[in-house]
C-alpha positions as CSV (number, residue, x, y, z in Angstrom):
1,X,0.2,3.9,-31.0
2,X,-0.4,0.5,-30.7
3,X,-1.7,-2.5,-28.6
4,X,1.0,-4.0,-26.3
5,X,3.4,-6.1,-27.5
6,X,3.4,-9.8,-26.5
7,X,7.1,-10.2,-24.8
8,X,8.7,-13.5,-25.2
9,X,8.8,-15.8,-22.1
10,X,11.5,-16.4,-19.8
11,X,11.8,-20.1,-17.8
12,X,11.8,-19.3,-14.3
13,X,14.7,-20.7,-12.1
14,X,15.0,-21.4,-8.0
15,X,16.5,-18.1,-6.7
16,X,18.4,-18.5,-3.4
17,X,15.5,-21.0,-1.8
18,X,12.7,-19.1,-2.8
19,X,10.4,-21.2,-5.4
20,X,9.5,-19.6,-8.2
21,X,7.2,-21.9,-10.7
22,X,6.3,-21.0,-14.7
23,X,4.5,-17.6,-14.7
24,X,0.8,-18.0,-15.3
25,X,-1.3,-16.5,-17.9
26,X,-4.1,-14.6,-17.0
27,X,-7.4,-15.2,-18.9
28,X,-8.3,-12.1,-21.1
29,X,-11.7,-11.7,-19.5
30,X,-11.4,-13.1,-15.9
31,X,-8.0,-11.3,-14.8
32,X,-7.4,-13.5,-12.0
33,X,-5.6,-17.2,-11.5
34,X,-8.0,-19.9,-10.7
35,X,-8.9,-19.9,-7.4
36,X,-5.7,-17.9,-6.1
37,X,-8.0,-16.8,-2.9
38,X,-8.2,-20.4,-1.8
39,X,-4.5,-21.1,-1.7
40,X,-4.9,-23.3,-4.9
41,X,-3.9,-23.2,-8.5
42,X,-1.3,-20.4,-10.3
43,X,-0.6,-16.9,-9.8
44,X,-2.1,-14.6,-12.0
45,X,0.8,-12.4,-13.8
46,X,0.6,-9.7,-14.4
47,X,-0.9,-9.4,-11.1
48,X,0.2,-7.3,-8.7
49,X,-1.4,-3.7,-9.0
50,X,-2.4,-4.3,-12.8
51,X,-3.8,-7.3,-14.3
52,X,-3.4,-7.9,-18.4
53,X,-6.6,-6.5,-18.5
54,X,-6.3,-3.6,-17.0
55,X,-3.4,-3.1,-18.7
56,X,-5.0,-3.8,-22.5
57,X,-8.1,-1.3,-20.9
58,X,-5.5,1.3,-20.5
59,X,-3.7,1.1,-24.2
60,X,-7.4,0.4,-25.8
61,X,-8.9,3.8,-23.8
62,X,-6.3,6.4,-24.6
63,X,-5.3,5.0,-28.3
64,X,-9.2,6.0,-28.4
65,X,-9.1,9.3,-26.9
66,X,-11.4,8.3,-24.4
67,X,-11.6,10.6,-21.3
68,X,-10.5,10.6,-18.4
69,X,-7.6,8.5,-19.2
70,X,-6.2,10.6,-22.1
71,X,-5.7,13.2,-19.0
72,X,-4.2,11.0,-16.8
73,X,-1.5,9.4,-19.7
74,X,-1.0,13.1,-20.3
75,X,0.1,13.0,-16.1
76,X,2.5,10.2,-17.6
77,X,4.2,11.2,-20.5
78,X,5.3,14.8,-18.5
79,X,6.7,13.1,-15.8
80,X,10.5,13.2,-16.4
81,X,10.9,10.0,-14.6
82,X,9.0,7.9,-17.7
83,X,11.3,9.0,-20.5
84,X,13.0,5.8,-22.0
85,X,17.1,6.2,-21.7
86,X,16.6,6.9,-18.0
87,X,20.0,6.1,-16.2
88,X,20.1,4.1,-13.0
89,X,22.3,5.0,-10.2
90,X,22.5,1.4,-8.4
91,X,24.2,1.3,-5.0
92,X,25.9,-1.6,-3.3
93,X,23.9,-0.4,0.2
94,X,20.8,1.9,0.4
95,X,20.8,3.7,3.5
96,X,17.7,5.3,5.0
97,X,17.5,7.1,8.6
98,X,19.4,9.5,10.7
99,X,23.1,9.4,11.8
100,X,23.6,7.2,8.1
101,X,25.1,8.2,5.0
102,X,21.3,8.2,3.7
103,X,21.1,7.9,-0.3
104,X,17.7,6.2,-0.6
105,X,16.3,9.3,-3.0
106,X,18.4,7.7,-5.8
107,X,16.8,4.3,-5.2
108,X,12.9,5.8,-5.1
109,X,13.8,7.8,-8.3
110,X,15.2,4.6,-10.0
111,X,11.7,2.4,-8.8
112,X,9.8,5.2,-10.4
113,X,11.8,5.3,-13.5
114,X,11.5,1.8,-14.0
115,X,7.4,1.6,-13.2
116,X,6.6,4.8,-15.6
117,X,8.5,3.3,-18.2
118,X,7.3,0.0,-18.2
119,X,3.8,1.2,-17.7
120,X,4.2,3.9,-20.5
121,X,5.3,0.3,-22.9
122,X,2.3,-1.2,-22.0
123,X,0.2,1.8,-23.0
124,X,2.2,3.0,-26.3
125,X,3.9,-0.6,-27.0
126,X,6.7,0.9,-27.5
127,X,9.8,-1.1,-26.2
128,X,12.1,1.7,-25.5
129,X,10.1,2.1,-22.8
130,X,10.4,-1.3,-21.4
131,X,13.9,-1.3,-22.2
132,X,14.3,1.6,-20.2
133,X,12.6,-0.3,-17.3
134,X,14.9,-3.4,-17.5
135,X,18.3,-1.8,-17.6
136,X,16.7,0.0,-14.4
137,X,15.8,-3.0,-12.5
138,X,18.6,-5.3,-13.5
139,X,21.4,-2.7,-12.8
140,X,20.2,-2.7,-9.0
141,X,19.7,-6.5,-8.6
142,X,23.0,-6.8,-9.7
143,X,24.6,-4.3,-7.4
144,X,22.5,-4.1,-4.5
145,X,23.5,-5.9,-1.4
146,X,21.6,-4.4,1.6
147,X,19.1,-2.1,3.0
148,X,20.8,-0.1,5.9
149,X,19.8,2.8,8.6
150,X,18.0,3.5,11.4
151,X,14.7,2.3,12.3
152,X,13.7,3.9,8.8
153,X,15.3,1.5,7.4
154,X,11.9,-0.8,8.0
155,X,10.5,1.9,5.3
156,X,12.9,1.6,2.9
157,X,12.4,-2.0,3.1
158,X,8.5,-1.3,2.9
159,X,8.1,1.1,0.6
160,X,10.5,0.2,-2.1
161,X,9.8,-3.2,-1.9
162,X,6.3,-3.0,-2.6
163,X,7.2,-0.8,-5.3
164,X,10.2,-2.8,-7.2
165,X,8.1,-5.3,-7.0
166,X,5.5,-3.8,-9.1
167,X,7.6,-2.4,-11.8
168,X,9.2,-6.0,-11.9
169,X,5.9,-7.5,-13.0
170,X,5.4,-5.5,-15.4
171,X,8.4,-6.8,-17.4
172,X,8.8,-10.2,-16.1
173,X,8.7,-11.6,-19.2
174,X,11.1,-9.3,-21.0
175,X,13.5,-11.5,-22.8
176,X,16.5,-9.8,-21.2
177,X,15.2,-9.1,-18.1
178,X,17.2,-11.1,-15.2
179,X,13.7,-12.4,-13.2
180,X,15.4,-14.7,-11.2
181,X,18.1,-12.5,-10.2
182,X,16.1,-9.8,-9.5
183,X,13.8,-12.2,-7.2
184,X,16.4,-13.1,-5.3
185,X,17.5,-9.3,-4.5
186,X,13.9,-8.5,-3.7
187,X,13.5,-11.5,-1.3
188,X,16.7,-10.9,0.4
189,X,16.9,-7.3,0.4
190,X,13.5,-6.0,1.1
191,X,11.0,-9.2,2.0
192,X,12.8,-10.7,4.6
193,X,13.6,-7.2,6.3
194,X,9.5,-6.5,6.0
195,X,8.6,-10.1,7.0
196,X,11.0,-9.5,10.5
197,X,9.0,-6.3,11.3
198,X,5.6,-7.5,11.4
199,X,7.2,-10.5,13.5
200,X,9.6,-8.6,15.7
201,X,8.7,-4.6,15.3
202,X,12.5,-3.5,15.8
203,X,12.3,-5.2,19.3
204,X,9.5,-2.7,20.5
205,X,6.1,-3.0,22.0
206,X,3.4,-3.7,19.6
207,X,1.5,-0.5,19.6
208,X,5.0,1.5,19.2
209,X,5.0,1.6,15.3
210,X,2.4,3.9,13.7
211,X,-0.2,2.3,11.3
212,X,1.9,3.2,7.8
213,X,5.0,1.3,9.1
214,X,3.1,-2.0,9.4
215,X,1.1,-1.3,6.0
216,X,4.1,-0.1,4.0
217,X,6.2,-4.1,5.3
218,X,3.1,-5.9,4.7
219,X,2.5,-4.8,1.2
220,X,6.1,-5.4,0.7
221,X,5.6,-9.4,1.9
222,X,2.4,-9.4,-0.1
223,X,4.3,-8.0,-3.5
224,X,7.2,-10.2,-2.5
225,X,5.6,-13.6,-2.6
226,X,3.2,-12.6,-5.8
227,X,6.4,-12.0,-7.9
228,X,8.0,-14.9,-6.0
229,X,5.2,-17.4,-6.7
230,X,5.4,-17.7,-2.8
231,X,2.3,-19.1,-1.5
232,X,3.1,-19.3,2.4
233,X,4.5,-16.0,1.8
234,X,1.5,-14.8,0.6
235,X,-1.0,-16.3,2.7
236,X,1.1,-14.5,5.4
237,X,0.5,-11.7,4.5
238,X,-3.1,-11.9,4.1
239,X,-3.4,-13.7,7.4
240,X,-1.7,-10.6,9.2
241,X,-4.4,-8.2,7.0
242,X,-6.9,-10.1,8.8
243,X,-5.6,-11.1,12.3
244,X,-2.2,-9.2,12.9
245,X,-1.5,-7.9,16.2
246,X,0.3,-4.3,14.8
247,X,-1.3,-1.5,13.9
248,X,-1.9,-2.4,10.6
249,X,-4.0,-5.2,10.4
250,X,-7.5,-3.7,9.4
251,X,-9.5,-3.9,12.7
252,X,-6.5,-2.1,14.6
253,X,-5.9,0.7,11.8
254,X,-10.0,1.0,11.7
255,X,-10.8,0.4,15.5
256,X,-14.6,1.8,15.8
257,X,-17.2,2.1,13.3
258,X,-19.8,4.4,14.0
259,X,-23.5,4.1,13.3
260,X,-23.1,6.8,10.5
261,X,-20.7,4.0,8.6
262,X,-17.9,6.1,8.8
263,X,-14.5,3.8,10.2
264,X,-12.5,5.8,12.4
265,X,-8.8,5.7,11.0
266,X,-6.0,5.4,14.1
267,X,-3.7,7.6,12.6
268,X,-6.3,10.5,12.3
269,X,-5.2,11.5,15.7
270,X,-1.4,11.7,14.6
271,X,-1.8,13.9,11.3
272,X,-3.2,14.0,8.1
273,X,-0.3,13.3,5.5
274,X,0.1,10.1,7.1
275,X,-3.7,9.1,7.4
276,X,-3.9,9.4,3.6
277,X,-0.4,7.3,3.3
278,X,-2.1,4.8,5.8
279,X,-5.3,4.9,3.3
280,X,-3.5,4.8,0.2
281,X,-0.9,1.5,1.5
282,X,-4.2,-0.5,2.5
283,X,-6.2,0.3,-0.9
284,X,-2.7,-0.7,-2.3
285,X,-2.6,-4.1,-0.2
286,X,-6.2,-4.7,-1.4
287,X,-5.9,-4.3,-4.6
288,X,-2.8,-6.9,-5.0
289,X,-4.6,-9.3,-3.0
290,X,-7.8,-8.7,-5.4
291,X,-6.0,-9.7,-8.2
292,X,-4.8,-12.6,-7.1
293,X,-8.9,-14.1,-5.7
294,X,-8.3,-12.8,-1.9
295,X,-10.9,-10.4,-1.5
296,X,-10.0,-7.8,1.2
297,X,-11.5,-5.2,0.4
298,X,-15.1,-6.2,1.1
299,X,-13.1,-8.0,4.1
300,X,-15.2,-7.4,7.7
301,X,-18.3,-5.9,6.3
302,X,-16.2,-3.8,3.7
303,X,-14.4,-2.3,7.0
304,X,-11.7,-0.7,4.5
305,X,-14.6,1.1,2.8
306,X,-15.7,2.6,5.6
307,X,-12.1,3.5,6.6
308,X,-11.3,5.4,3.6
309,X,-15.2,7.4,3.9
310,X,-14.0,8.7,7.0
311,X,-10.2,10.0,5.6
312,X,-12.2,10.9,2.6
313,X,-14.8,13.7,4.7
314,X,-12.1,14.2,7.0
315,X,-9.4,15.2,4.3
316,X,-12.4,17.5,2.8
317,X,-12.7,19.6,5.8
318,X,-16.2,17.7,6.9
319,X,-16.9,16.8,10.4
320,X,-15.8,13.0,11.6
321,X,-16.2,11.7,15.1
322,X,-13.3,10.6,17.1
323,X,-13.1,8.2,19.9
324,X,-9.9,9.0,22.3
325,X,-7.1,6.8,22.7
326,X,-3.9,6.3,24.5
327,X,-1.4,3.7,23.0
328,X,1.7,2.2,25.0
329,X,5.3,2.6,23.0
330,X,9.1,1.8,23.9
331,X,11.1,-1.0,23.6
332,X,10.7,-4.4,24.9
333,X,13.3,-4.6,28.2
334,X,14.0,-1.1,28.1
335,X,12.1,2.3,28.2
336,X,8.7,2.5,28.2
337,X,5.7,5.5,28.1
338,X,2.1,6.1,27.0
339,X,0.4,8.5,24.3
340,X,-3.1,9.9,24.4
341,X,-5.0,11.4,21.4
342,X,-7.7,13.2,22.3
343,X,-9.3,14.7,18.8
344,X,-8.4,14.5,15.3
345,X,-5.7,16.0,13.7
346,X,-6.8,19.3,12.0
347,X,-6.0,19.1,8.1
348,X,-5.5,21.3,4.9
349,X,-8.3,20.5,2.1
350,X,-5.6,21.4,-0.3
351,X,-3.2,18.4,0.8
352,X,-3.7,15.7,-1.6
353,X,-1.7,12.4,-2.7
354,X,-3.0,9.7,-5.4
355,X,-4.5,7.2,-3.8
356,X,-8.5,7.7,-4.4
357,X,-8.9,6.4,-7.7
358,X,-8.3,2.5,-7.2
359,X,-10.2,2.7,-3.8
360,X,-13.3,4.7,-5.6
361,X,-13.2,2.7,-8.7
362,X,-13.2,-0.7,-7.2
363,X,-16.0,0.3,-4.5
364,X,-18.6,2.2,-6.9
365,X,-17.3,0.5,-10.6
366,X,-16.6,-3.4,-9.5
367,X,-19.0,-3.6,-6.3
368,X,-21.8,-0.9,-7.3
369,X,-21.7,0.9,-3.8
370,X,-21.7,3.9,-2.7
371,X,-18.5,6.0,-1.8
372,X,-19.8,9.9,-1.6
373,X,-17.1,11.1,0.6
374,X,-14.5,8.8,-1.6
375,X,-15.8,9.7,-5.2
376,X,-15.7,13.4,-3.8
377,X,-12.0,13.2,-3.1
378,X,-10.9,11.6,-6.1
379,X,-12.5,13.7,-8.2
380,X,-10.7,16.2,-6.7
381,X,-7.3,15.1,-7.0
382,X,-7.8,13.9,-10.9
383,X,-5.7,13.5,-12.9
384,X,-3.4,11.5,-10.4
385,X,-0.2,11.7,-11.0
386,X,3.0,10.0,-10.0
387,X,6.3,10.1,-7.9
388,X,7.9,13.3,-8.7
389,X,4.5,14.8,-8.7
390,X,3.8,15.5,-5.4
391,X,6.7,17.3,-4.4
392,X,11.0,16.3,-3.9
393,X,10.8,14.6,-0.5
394,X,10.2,11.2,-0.3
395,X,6.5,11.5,0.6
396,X,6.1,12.5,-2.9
397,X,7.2,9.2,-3.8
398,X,5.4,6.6,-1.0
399,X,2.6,5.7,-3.9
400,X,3.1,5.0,-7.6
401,X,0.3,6.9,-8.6
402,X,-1.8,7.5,-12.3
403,X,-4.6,5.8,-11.0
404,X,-6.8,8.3,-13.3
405,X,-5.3,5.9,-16.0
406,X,-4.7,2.7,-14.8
407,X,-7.9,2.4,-12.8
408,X,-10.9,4.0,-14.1
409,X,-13.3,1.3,-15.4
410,X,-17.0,1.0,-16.6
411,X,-18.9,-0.4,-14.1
412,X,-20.0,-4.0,-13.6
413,X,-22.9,-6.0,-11.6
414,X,-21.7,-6.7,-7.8
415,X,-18.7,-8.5,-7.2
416,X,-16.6,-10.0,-10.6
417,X,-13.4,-11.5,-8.4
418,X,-12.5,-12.7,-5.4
419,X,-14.0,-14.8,-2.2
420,X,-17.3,-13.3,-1.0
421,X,-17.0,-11.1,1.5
422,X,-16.9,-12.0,4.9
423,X,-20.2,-12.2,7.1
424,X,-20.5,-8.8,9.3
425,X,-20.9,-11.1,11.9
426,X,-17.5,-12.8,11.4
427,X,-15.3,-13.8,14.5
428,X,-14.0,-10.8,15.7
429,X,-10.2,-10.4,15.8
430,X,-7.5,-9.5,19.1
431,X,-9.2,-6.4,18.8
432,X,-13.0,-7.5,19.6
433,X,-16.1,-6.2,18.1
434,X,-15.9,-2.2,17.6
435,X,-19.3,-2.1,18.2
436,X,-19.2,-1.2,22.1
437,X,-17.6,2.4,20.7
438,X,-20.2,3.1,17.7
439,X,-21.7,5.8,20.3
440,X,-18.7,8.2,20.5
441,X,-19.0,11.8,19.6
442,X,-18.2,13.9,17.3
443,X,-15.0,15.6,18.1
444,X,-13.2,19.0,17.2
445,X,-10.7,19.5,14.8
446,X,-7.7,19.5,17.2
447,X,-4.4,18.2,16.7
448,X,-2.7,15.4,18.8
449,X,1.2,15.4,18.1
450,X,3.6,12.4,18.8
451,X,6.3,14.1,21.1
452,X,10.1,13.0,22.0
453,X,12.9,11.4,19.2
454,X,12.2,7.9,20.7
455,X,11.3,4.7,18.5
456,X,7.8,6.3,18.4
457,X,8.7,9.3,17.2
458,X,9.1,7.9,13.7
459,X,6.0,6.0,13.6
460,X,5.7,2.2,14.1
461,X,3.5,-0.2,16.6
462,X,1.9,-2.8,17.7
463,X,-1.5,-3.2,19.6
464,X,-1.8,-4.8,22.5
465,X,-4.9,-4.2,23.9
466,X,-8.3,-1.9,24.0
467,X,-9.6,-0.4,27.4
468,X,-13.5,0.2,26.8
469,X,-16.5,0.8,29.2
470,X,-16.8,-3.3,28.8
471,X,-13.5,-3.9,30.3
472,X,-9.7,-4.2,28.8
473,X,-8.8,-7.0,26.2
474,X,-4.8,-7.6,26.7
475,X,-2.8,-8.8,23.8
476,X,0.7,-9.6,24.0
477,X,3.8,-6.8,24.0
478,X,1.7,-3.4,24.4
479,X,-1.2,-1.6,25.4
480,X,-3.5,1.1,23.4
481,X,-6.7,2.2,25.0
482,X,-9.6,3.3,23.9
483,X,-11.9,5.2,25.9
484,X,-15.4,5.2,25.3
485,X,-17.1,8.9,24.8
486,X,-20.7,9.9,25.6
487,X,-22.5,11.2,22.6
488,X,-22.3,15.2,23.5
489,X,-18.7,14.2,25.5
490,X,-15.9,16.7,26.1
């Protein structure tokens, strides 16, 4: 094996109204473009999920043997979606849902393809590889004309967009690789559909949509405007991270932080498989912002961290608290009905997906703090592997995965990138401060289903407002209380 080849530039064209400027290089030892965070300056590229230094740490680490990553390219190289001469199946319409002709398993298979390739070039530097992974993605920008279905069709958009987008990076510069093209697909396709959701939710109330749904369209809209060189689009994004009114901006998918530190995560009280998607979207989100200067995850006190400590005990059988809630879901004009969740779901130790590496890594390698439920987890599931991993169904494909591989690193002094983190006494957002529910009690393992084939019944929502001892703060298009529990409560 050898060092990654350097590919040869492309110039970078106007695509369909989006602006797209001359990729910029990212400096060997700093990773990030100058002062991205501050809406200033280039983009860093490669610089979505993997920066050029992560991706020269990666090649330099297993040409040397060096454990654990030697395990997790072994995770790679068996995965029969990163063998170069992979063909794509590209269709004219991707459809996603119930009561459509769904084929969306030949588009995640394809995104995987082309991501394990190109990532398998960088490591190897073998160009088969990233051959492989530009056939892939220009045979769908080329054929691909929309993203269809029912209300699923928000997470196809999600999902896959997030995900194209990250292969894409990895190759942009591949001389025969059709950026621009491909830009314009991504933008049309999959960005604007994820920018209309976390504006419009499918036309239901803002608590209706689960956590995930929000998460997976804002990671789409974040990974859109990197590869895009889209500033507004980007500083959307982060702006919604920070202040959105769904379920997925951090203070309504972590709503109460207890005096232990743990951050109670929403969709604990739905079920576990999609807490850990929720977990593993936001890390995701994070970590593309993090390259790029915006520093999210120590965002709100390191909210996230605490977040992921509480999924992390919870997914290990431990004990979390759980403070009750009822959210409001149906669509705007029309039906309309309230959820309560009493407890948290109950979960299977054994259930695992790979998403604990980046989150541990950057919390206890970059930052230097402690993550004991989080290391404990992702030790657990290493090696990560990839899509086609983790079973057929398209849950097995909702991350990309290896993080064994691409995101183990030594660790550094404190922060090396990014904005400082917010003060913990920051204005608080819609939500308000969680503090006035820090006192709630432990709860049983119990689980607390969604009921009924209605919009919620697939996930999705927006938060409108939080009932607590202290009163009721109303935001606009739904309602989710949260009731405030005596320690020792029922």
């Amino acid at each position: 094996m050898h060092t990654t080849r350097q590919i040869s530039r492309r110039s970078m064209l106007k695509a369909s109204g989006v602006a797209v400027g001359a990729a910029a290089g990212i400096a060997a030892a700093g990773g990030t473009a100058t002062a991205a965070g501050t809406g200033t300056g280039s983009f860093a590229h490669p610089g979505l999920l993997h920066t050029r230094t992560d991706l020269d740490r990666m090649a330099a680490k297993v040409k040397a043997g060096a454990a654990p990553y030697t395990a997790g390219f072994a995770r790679l190289t068996a995965n029969r979606h990163a063998q170069s001469g992979w063909q794509p199946r590209p269709q004219a319409v991707v459809y996603r849902g119930a009561g459509s002709p769904q084929n969306y398993t030949i588009l995640y298979n394809d995104i995987h393809a082309a991501y394990q390739n190109a990532l398998r070039y960088h490591v190897t530097g073998e160009s088969a590889y990233a051959d492989t992974a530009v056939a892939i993605l220009n045979a769908w920008s080329s054929t691909l004309t929309a993203v269809n279905g029912s209300a699923d069709r928000f997470l196809a958009a999600g999902l896959y967009g997030y995900q194209f987008a990250n292969a894409a990076e990895l190759v942009r510069d591949h001389g025969d690789f059709e950026l621009a093209r491909f830009q314009e697909m991504l933008s049309k396709q999959f960005g604007a559909m994820s920018d209309d959701f976390l504006v419009r939710h499918n036309n239901a109330v803002v608590s209706n949509y689960w956590t995930n749904w929000d998460l997976a369209n804002m990671a789409c809209v974040l990974a859109t405007g990197i590869l895009c060189d889209d500033r507004a689009q980007v500083t959307r994004a982060v702006d919604y991270f920070k202040n959105g009114a769904g379920l997925g901006s951090v203070r309504n998918a972590i709503p109460v932080v207890y005096d232990d530190g743990l951050g109670e995560w929403l969709e604990a009280g739905r079920d576990q498989g999609h807490a850990l998607l929720g977990v593993g979207l936001m890390g995701t989100f994070c970590e593309m912002a993090w390259n790029q200067g915006y520093d999210l995850y120590g965002y709100d006190d390191s909210r996230f961290l605490k977040g992921a400590q509480y999924v992390a005990k919870w997914s290990l059988g431990g004990q979390v608290p759980f403070t009750a809630n009822t959210r409001r879901k149906g669509a705007i004009g029309g039906w309309s009905g309230n959820e309560t969740v009493t407890a948290a779901a109950g979960v299977d130790p054994a259930m695992t997906r790979p998403i604990w590496a980046m989150i541990a890594n950057h919390y206890t390698k970059r930052r230097g703090l402690s993550a004991t439920y989080v290391t404990q987890i992702a030790a657990k599931a290493a090696p990560e592997g990839g899509g086609g991993d983790y079973g057929p169904n398209s849950g097995g494909y909702d991350q990309l995965g290896f993080g064994t591989m691409t995101f183990t690193r030594d660790r550094t002094a404190g922060t090396t990138k990014g904005s400082a983190s917010p003060s913990p006494t920051a204005a608080p957002s819609a939500l308000g401060s969680a503090s006035p529910l820090a006192t709630a009690s432990a709860s049983a393992s119990a689980t607390g289903k969604s009921k009924g084939d209605d919009l919620a019944a697939t996930g999705a929502g927006e938060i409108v407002g939080w009932t607590t001892a202290a009163g009721v703060v109303t935001l606009a298009g739904g309602l989710l209380l949260m009731r405030r529990r005596a320690r020792g409560g029922q």
